[in-house]
Amino acid sequence: MERMIGQISLLVDDYDEALSFYLNVLGFELVEDTQLNSEKRWVVIKPGNTNGQGCNLLLAKAANPYQKSFIGNQAGGRVFLFLYTDDLKRDYELLIKNAVEIVRPPKEEQYGRVLVFSDLYGNLWDLIEPK
C-alpha cells in the first residue's frame, strides 16, 4: 500500500488574513477555497511549483476559544513546518522584503542551508535548501 500525507491542518484566526499572508507574502498558491456554510470554508494552499510533491496546508479557522488558544503554537514552541527551496538566498531576501520575522538567520548544517522564520501567527518554520 502506497501512502502519503496529503494535507496538514493549520489553525488560523481568519481565512482572508491567512490567505493574504501565505499567498502575497510567502508566494503560496491557492488550491481550493470552497464555502461550506456561513462560518466555515475549505481553504487549501500549497507552496508554488511543487510538481505534485509534498503536502498542502488546510487553513482551518479556529471555531472556539479552546482552538484559538493553539493558534501560532501548534507545536509547543518548536519548529512546526518545513519548507524546502532550491534557492535559500532568493527566498531569504523575499522574507526580508516582506518583513517576515527571521528567528534564526541562514546557517550551514549537515543537511544543507537553513533558516527559521515565524509566520503571521507565530508558528515556526524551517526554510531549507538541501545539499
Coordinates of N, CA, C and O in Angstrom, one line a residue:
M1 N 0.8 -1.2 0.0 CA 0.0 0.0 0.0 C 0.9 1.2 0.0 O 1.8 1.4 0.8
E2 N 0.6 2.1 -0.9 CA 1.4 3.4 -1.0 C 0.6 4.4 -0.2 O -0.6 4.5 -0.3
R3 N 1.3 5.2 0.6 CA 0.7 6.2 1.4 C 1.5 7.5 1.4 O 2.7 7.5 1.1
M4 N 0.8 8.6 1.6 CA 1.4 9.9 1.7 C 0.5 10.8 2.6 O -0.7 10.6 2.6
I5 N 1.1 11.8 3.2 CA 0.3 12.8 3.9 C -0.1 13.8 2.8 O 0.8 14.4 2.2
G6 N -1.4 14.0 2.6 CA -1.9 14.9 1.6 C -2.0 16.4 2.1 O -1.8 17.3 1.3
Q7 N -2.4 16.5 3.3 CA -2.6 17.9 3.9 C -2.4 17.9 5.4 O -2.5 16.9 6.0
I8 N -2.0 19.0 5.8 CA -1.9 19.3 7.3 C -2.8 20.5 7.6 O -2.8 21.5 6.9
S9 N -3.6 20.3 8.6 CA -4.5 21.4 9.1 C -3.7 22.4 9.9 O -3.0 22.0 10.8
L10 N -3.8 23.7 9.6 CA -3.2 24.8 10.3 C -4.2 25.7 10.8 O -5.0 26.3 10.1
L11 N -4.3 25.8 12.1 CA -5.3 26.7 12.8 C -4.9 28.2 12.4 O -3.8 28.6 12.6
V12 N -6.0 28.9 12.0 CA -5.8 30.3 11.7 C -6.9 31.1 12.4 O -8.0 30.6 12.8
D13 N -6.7 32.4 12.6 CA -7.7 33.3 13.2 C -8.8 33.7 12.2 O -9.9 33.9 12.5
D14 N -8.3 33.9 10.9 CA -9.2 34.5 9.9 C -8.7 33.9 8.5 O -7.5 34.0 8.2
Y15 N -9.6 33.4 7.7 CA -9.3 32.9 6.4 C -8.6 33.9 5.5 O -7.5 33.6 5.0
D16 N -9.2 35.0 5.4 CA -8.7 36.0 4.4 C -7.3 36.6 4.9 O -6.4 36.8 4.1
E17 N -7.2 36.8 6.2 CA -5.9 37.3 6.7 C -4.8 36.3 6.5 O -3.7 36.6 6.0
A18 N -5.1 35.0 6.7 CA -4.1 33.9 6.5 C -3.8 33.8 5.0 O -2.6 33.7 4.6
L19 N -4.8 33.9 4.1 CA -4.6 33.8 2.7 C -3.7 34.9 2.2 O -2.8 34.7 1.4
S20 N -4.0 36.1 2.7 CA -3.1 37.3 2.3 C -1.7 37.0 2.7 O -0.8 37.3 1.8
F21 N -1.4 36.5 3.8 CA 0.0 36.2 4.2 C 0.6 35.1 3.4 O 1.7 35.3 2.8
Y22 N -0.1 34.0 3.3 CA 0.5 32.9 2.6 C 0.7 33.1 1.1 O 1.6 32.7 0.5
L23 N -0.3 33.7 0.5 CA -0.3 33.9 -0.9 C 0.6 35.1 -1.3 O 1.4 35.0 -2.2
N24 N 0.4 36.3 -0.6 CA 1.1 37.5 -1.0 C 2.5 37.7 -0.4 O 3.3 38.3 -1.0
V25 N 2.7 37.1 0.8 CA 4.0 37.3 1.4 C 4.9 36.1 1.1 O 6.1 36.3 0.8
L26 N 4.4 34.9 1.3 CA 5.2 33.7 1.1 C 5.2 33.1 -0.3 O 6.0 32.3 -0.7
G27 N 4.2 33.6 -1.2 CA 4.2 33.2 -2.5 C 3.5 31.8 -2.8 O 3.8 31.2 -3.8
F28 N 2.7 31.4 -1.8 CA 2.0 30.1 -2.0 C 0.9 30.3 -3.0 O 0.6 31.4 -3.4
E29 N 0.3 29.2 -3.4 CA -0.8 29.1 -4.4 C -2.0 28.6 -3.8 O -2.0 27.7 -2.9
L30 N -3.1 29.2 -4.2 CA -4.4 28.7 -3.7 C -4.8 27.5 -4.5 O -4.8 27.5 -5.7
V31 N -5.2 26.4 -3.8 CA -5.6 25.2 -4.4 C -7.1 25.1 -4.5 O -7.7 24.8 -5.5
E32 N -7.8 25.5 -3.3 CA -9.2 25.5 -3.3 C -9.7 26.4 -2.2 O -9.0 26.6 -1.1
D33 N -10.8 27.1 -2.4 CA -11.5 27.9 -1.4 C -13.0 27.7 -1.6 O -13.6 28.4 -2.5
T34 N -13.6 26.8 -0.9 CA -15.0 26.5 -1.0 C -15.7 26.9 0.3 O -15.3 26.5 1.4
Q35 N -16.8 27.6 0.1 CA -17.7 28.0 1.3 C -18.5 26.7 1.6 O -19.2 26.2 0.8
L36 N -18.4 26.3 2.9 CA -19.1 25.1 3.3 C -20.4 25.4 4.0 O -21.4 24.7 3.9
N37 N -20.4 26.5 4.8 CA -21.5 27.1 5.4 C -21.2 28.5 5.8 O -20.2 29.1 5.3
S38 N -22.1 29.2 6.5 CA -21.9 30.6 6.8 C -20.6 30.9 7.5 O -20.1 32.1 7.5
E39 N -20.1 30.0 8.3 CA -18.9 30.2 9.1 C -17.6 29.5 8.6 O -16.5 29.8 9.0
K40 N -17.8 28.4 7.8 CA -16.7 27.5 7.5 C -16.4 27.4 6.0 O -17.3 27.4 5.2
R41 N -15.1 27.5 5.7 CA -14.6 27.3 4.4 C -13.6 26.2 4.3 O -13.0 25.9 5.3
W42 N -13.5 25.6 3.1 CA -12.4 24.6 2.9 C -11.4 25.3 2.1 O -11.5 25.5 0.9
V43 N -10.3 25.7 2.8 CA -9.3 26.6 2.1 C -8.0 25.8 2.1 O -7.4 25.5 3.2
V44 N -7.5 25.5 0.9 CA -6.3 24.7 0.8 C -5.2 25.5 0.0 O -5.6 26.1 -1.1
I45 N -4.0 25.5 0.5 CA -2.9 26.2 -0.2 C -1.7 25.3 -0.3 O -1.6 24.3 0.3
K46 N -0.8 25.7 -1.2 CA 0.5 24.9 -1.3 C 1.6 25.8 -1.7 O 1.3 26.9 -2.3
P47 N 2.8 25.5 -1.4 CA 3.9 26.3 -2.0 C 3.9 26.2 -3.5 O 3.5 25.2 -4.1
G48 N 4.3 27.3 -4.1 CA 4.3 27.3 -5.6 C 5.2 26.3 -6.2 O 6.2 25.9 -5.6
N49 N 4.9 25.8 -7.4 CA 5.7 25.0 -8.2 C 6.2 23.7 -7.5 O 7.4 23.5 -7.4
T50 N 5.3 22.9 -7.0 CA 5.7 21.7 -6.2 C 5.7 20.5 -7.1 O 6.1 19.4 -6.6
N51 N 5.3 20.6 -8.3 CA 5.3 19.4 -9.2 C 4.6 18.3 -8.6 O 5.0 17.1 -8.8
G52 N 3.5 18.5 -7.9 CA 2.7 17.5 -7.3 C 3.3 16.8 -6.1 O 2.8 15.8 -5.7
Q53 N 4.4 17.2 -5.6 CA 5.1 16.6 -4.5 C 4.8 17.4 -3.2 O 4.5 18.6 -3.3
G54 N 5.0 16.8 -2.1 CA 4.8 17.5 -0.8 C 3.3 17.5 -0.4 O 2.5 16.9 -1.1
C55 N 3.0 18.1 0.7 CA 1.6 18.2 1.1 C 1.1 19.6 1.1 O 1.9 20.6 1.1
N56 N -0.2 19.7 1.1 CA -0.9 21.0 1.1 C -1.1 21.4 2.6 O -1.1 20.6 3.5
L57 N -1.5 22.7 2.8 CA -1.9 23.2 4.1 C -3.4 23.5 3.9 O -3.9 24.2 3.0
L58 N -4.2 22.9 4.9 CA -5.6 23.3 5.0 C -5.7 24.3 6.1 O -5.3 24.1 7.2
L59 N -6.1 25.5 5.7 CA -6.3 26.6 6.7 C -7.6 26.4 7.4 O -8.7 26.5 6.8
A60 N -7.5 26.1 8.7 CA -8.7 25.8 9.5 C -9.0 26.9 10.5 O -8.2 27.2 11.4
K61 N -10.0 27.7 10.3 CA -10.4 28.8 11.2 C -10.8 28.2 12.5 O -11.7 27.3 12.6
A62 N -10.1 28.7 13.6 CA -10.4 28.2 15.0 C -11.9 28.6 15.2 O -12.4 29.7 15.0
A63 N -12.6 27.6 15.8 CA -14.1 27.7 15.9 C -14.5 28.1 17.4 O -15.7 28.4 17.6
N64 N -13.6 28.0 18.3 CA -14.0 28.3 19.7 C -12.7 28.7 20.5 O -11.6 28.7 20.0
P65 N -12.9 29.2 21.7 CA -11.8 29.7 22.5 C -10.6 28.7 22.7 O -9.5 29.0 22.7
Y66 N -11.0 27.4 22.9 CA -10.0 26.4 23.1 C -9.1 26.3 21.8 O -7.9 26.3 21.9
Q67 N -9.7 26.2 20.7 CA -8.9 26.1 19.4 C -8.1 27.4 19.2 O -7.0 27.3 18.8
K68 N -8.7 28.5 19.5 CA -8.0 29.8 19.4 C -6.7 29.8 20.2 O -5.7 30.5 19.9
S69 N -6.8 29.1 21.4 CA -5.6 29.2 22.3 C -4.4 28.5 21.6 O -3.2 28.7 22.1
F70 N -4.6 27.7 20.6 CA -3.5 27.0 19.9 C -3.0 27.7 18.6 O -2.0 27.2 18.0
I71 N -3.6 28.7 18.2 CA -3.2 29.4 17.0 C -1.8 29.9 17.2 O -1.5 30.6 18.2
G72 N -0.9 29.6 16.4 CA 0.5 30.1 16.5 C 1.4 29.2 17.4 O 2.6 29.5 17.5
N73 N 0.8 28.2 18.0 CA 1.6 27.4 18.9 C 1.2 25.9 18.8 O 1.0 25.2 19.8
Q74 N 1.0 25.5 17.6 CA 0.5 24.1 17.3 C 1.6 23.1 17.7 O 1.3 21.9 17.8
A75 N 2.8 23.5 17.8 CA 3.9 22.5 18.1 C 4.6 22.8 19.4 O 5.8 22.4 19.6
G76 N 3.9 23.5 20.3 CA 4.5 23.8 21.6 C 5.8 24.6 21.6 O 6.7 24.4 22.4
G77 N 5.9 25.5 20.6 CA 7.1 26.4 20.5 C 8.2 25.8 19.7 O 9.3 26.5 19.5
R78 N 8.1 24.6 19.2 CA 9.1 24.1 18.3 C 8.8 24.4 16.8 O 7.7 24.8 16.5
V79 N 9.8 24.2 16.0 CA 9.6 24.4 14.5 C 8.5 23.4 14.2 O 8.5 22.2 14.5
F80 N 7.5 23.9 13.4 CA 6.3 23.1 13.1 C 6.3 22.6 11.7 O 5.9 21.5 11.4
L81 N 6.7 23.5 10.8 CA 6.6 23.2 9.3 C 7.9 23.4 8.7 O 8.8 24.2 9.1
F82 N 8.2 22.6 7.6 CA 9.5 22.6 7.0 C 9.2 22.9 5.5 O 8.6 22.1 4.8
L83 N 9.7 24.0 5.0 CA 9.6 24.4 3.6 C 10.9 24.3 2.9 O 11.9 24.9 3.3
Y84 N 10.9 23.4 1.9 CA 12.1 23.2 1.1 C 12.2 24.2 -0.1 O 11.2 24.5 -0.6
T85 N 13.4 24.6 -0.4 CA 13.6 25.5 -1.5 C 14.8 25.1 -2.3 O 15.7 24.4 -1.8
D86 N 14.9 25.6 -3.6 CA 16.1 25.4 -4.4 C 17.0 26.6 -4.3 O 18.1 26.5 -4.9
D87 N 16.6 27.6 -3.6 CA 17.4 28.9 -3.5 C 17.1 29.6 -2.3 O 16.2 30.5 -2.2
L88 N 17.8 29.3 -1.2 CA 17.6 29.9 0.1 C 17.9 31.4 0.1 O 17.1 32.2 0.7
K89 N 18.9 31.8 -0.6 CA 19.2 33.2 -0.7 C 18.1 34.0 -1.3 O 17.7 35.1 -0.7
R90 N 17.5 33.6 -2.4 CA 16.3 34.2 -3.0 C 15.2 34.3 -2.0 O 14.6 35.4 -1.9
D91 N 14.8 33.2 -1.4 CA 13.7 33.2 -0.5 C 13.9 34.0 0.8 O 13.0 34.6 1.3
Y92 N 15.2 34.0 1.2 CA 15.5 34.8 2.4 C 15.3 36.3 2.1 O 14.7 37.0 2.9
E93 N 15.8 36.7 0.9 CA 15.6 38.1 0.5 C 14.1 38.5 0.4 O 13.7 39.6 0.8
L94 N 13.3 37.5 -0.1 CA 11.8 37.7 -0.2 C 11.2 37.9 1.2 O 10.4 38.8 1.5
L95 N 11.6 37.0 2.2 CA 11.2 37.2 3.5 C 11.5 38.5 4.1 O 10.7 39.2 4.8
I96 N 12.7 38.9 4.0 CA 13.2 40.2 4.5 C 12.4 41.4 3.8 O 11.9 42.3 4.5
K97 N 12.2 41.3 2.5 CA 11.5 42.3 1.8 C 10.0 42.4 2.3 O 9.5 43.5 2.4
N98 N 9.5 41.3 2.7 CA 8.1 41.3 3.1 C 7.9 41.4 4.7 O 6.9 41.1 5.2
A99 N 9.0 41.7 5.3 CA 9.1 42.0 6.8 C 8.6 40.8 7.6 O 8.0 40.9 8.6
V100 N 9.0 39.6 7.1 CA 8.7 38.4 7.9 C 9.8 38.3 9.0 O 10.9 38.5 8.7
E101 N 9.3 37.9 10.2 CA 10.3 37.8 11.3 C 11.2 36.6 11.1 O 10.8 35.4 10.9
I102 N 12.5 36.9 11.0 CA 13.5 35.8 10.9 C 13.9 35.5 12.4 O 14.5 36.4 13.1
V103 N 13.7 34.3 12.8 CA 14.0 33.9 14.2 C 15.5 33.4 14.3 O 16.1 33.7 15.3
R104 N 16.0 32.8 13.2 CA 17.4 32.4 13.2 C 17.9 32.6 11.7 O 17.3 32.0 10.8
P105 N 18.9 33.4 11.5 CA 19.4 33.7 10.2 C 20.0 32.4 9.5 O 20.2 31.4 10.2
P106 N 20.2 32.5 8.2 CA 20.8 31.3 7.5 C 22.0 30.7 8.2 O 22.9 31.5 8.6
K107 N 22.0 29.4 8.1 CA 23.1 28.7 8.8 C 23.4 27.4 8.0 O 22.5 26.8 7.5
E108 N 24.7 27.0 7.9 CA 25.0 25.8 7.2 C 24.9 24.6 8.2 O 25.3 24.7 9.4
E109 N 24.2 23.6 7.8 CA 24.0 22.4 8.6 C 24.5 21.2 7.7 O 24.7 21.4 6.5
Q110 N 24.5 20.0 8.3 CA 25.0 18.8 7.6 C 24.1 18.5 6.4 O 24.5 18.1 5.4
Y111 N 22.8 18.8 6.5 CA 21.8 18.5 5.5 C 21.6 19.6 4.5 O 20.9 19.5 3.5
G112 N 22.2 20.8 4.7 CA 22.0 21.9 3.8 C 22.0 23.3 4.6 O 22.4 23.4 5.7
R113 N 21.5 24.3 3.9 CA 21.4 25.6 4.5 C 20.0 25.8 5.0 O 19.0 25.4 4.4
V114 N 19.9 26.4 6.2 CA 18.5 26.5 6.8 C 18.4 27.8 7.6 O 19.4 28.4 8.1
L115 N 17.2 28.4 7.6 CA 16.9 29.5 8.5 C 15.5 29.2 9.1 O 14.8 28.4 8.6
V116 N 15.2 29.9 10.2 CA 14.0 29.7 10.9 C 13.2 31.1 10.8 O 13.8 32.1 11.1
F117 N 12.0 31.0 10.4 CA 11.1 32.2 10.4 C 9.8 31.9 11.0 O 9.4 30.8 11.3
S118 N 9.1 33.0 11.3 CA 7.8 32.9 12.0 C 6.7 33.4 11.1 O 6.9 34.4 10.4
D119 N 5.6 32.7 11.0 CA 4.5 33.1 10.2 C 3.7 34.2 10.9 O 4.1 34.6 12.0
L120 N 2.6 34.7 10.4 CA 1.9 35.8 10.9 C 1.3 35.4 12.3 O 1.0 36.3 13.1
Y121 N 1.1 34.2 12.6 CA 0.6 33.8 13.9 C 1.6 33.4 14.9 O 1.3 33.1 16.1
G122 N 2.9 33.2 14.5 CA 4.0 32.8 15.4 C 4.4 31.4 15.2 O 5.3 31.0 15.9
N123 N 3.8 30.6 14.3 CA 4.3 29.3 14.1 C 5.7 29.4 13.5 O 6.0 30.2 12.6
L124 N 6.6 28.5 13.9 CA 7.9 28.5 13.5 C 8.1 27.5 12.3 O 7.6 26.4 12.3
W125 N 8.8 28.0 11.3 CA 9.1 27.3 10.0 C 10.6 27.2 9.8 O 11.3 28.1 10.0
D126 N 11.1 26.0 9.3 CA 12.4 25.9 8.8 C 12.3 26.1 7.3 O 11.4 25.6 6.6
L127 N 13.1 27.0 6.7 CA 13.3 27.1 5.3 C 14.6 26.4 5.0 O 15.7 26.9 5.5
I128 N 14.6 25.4 4.2 CA 15.7 24.5 4.0 C 16.1 24.4 2.5 O 15.2 24.1 1.7
E129 N 17.4 24.7 2.2 CA 17.9 24.4 0.9 C 18.8 23.2 1.1 O 19.9 23.3 1.6
P130 N 18.3 22.0 0.7 CA 19.1 20.7 0.9 C 20.4 20.8 0.1 O 20.5 21.4 -0.9
K131 N 21.4 20.0 0.6 CA 22.7 19.8 -0.1 C 22.4 19.0 -1.4 O 21.6 18.2 -1.4

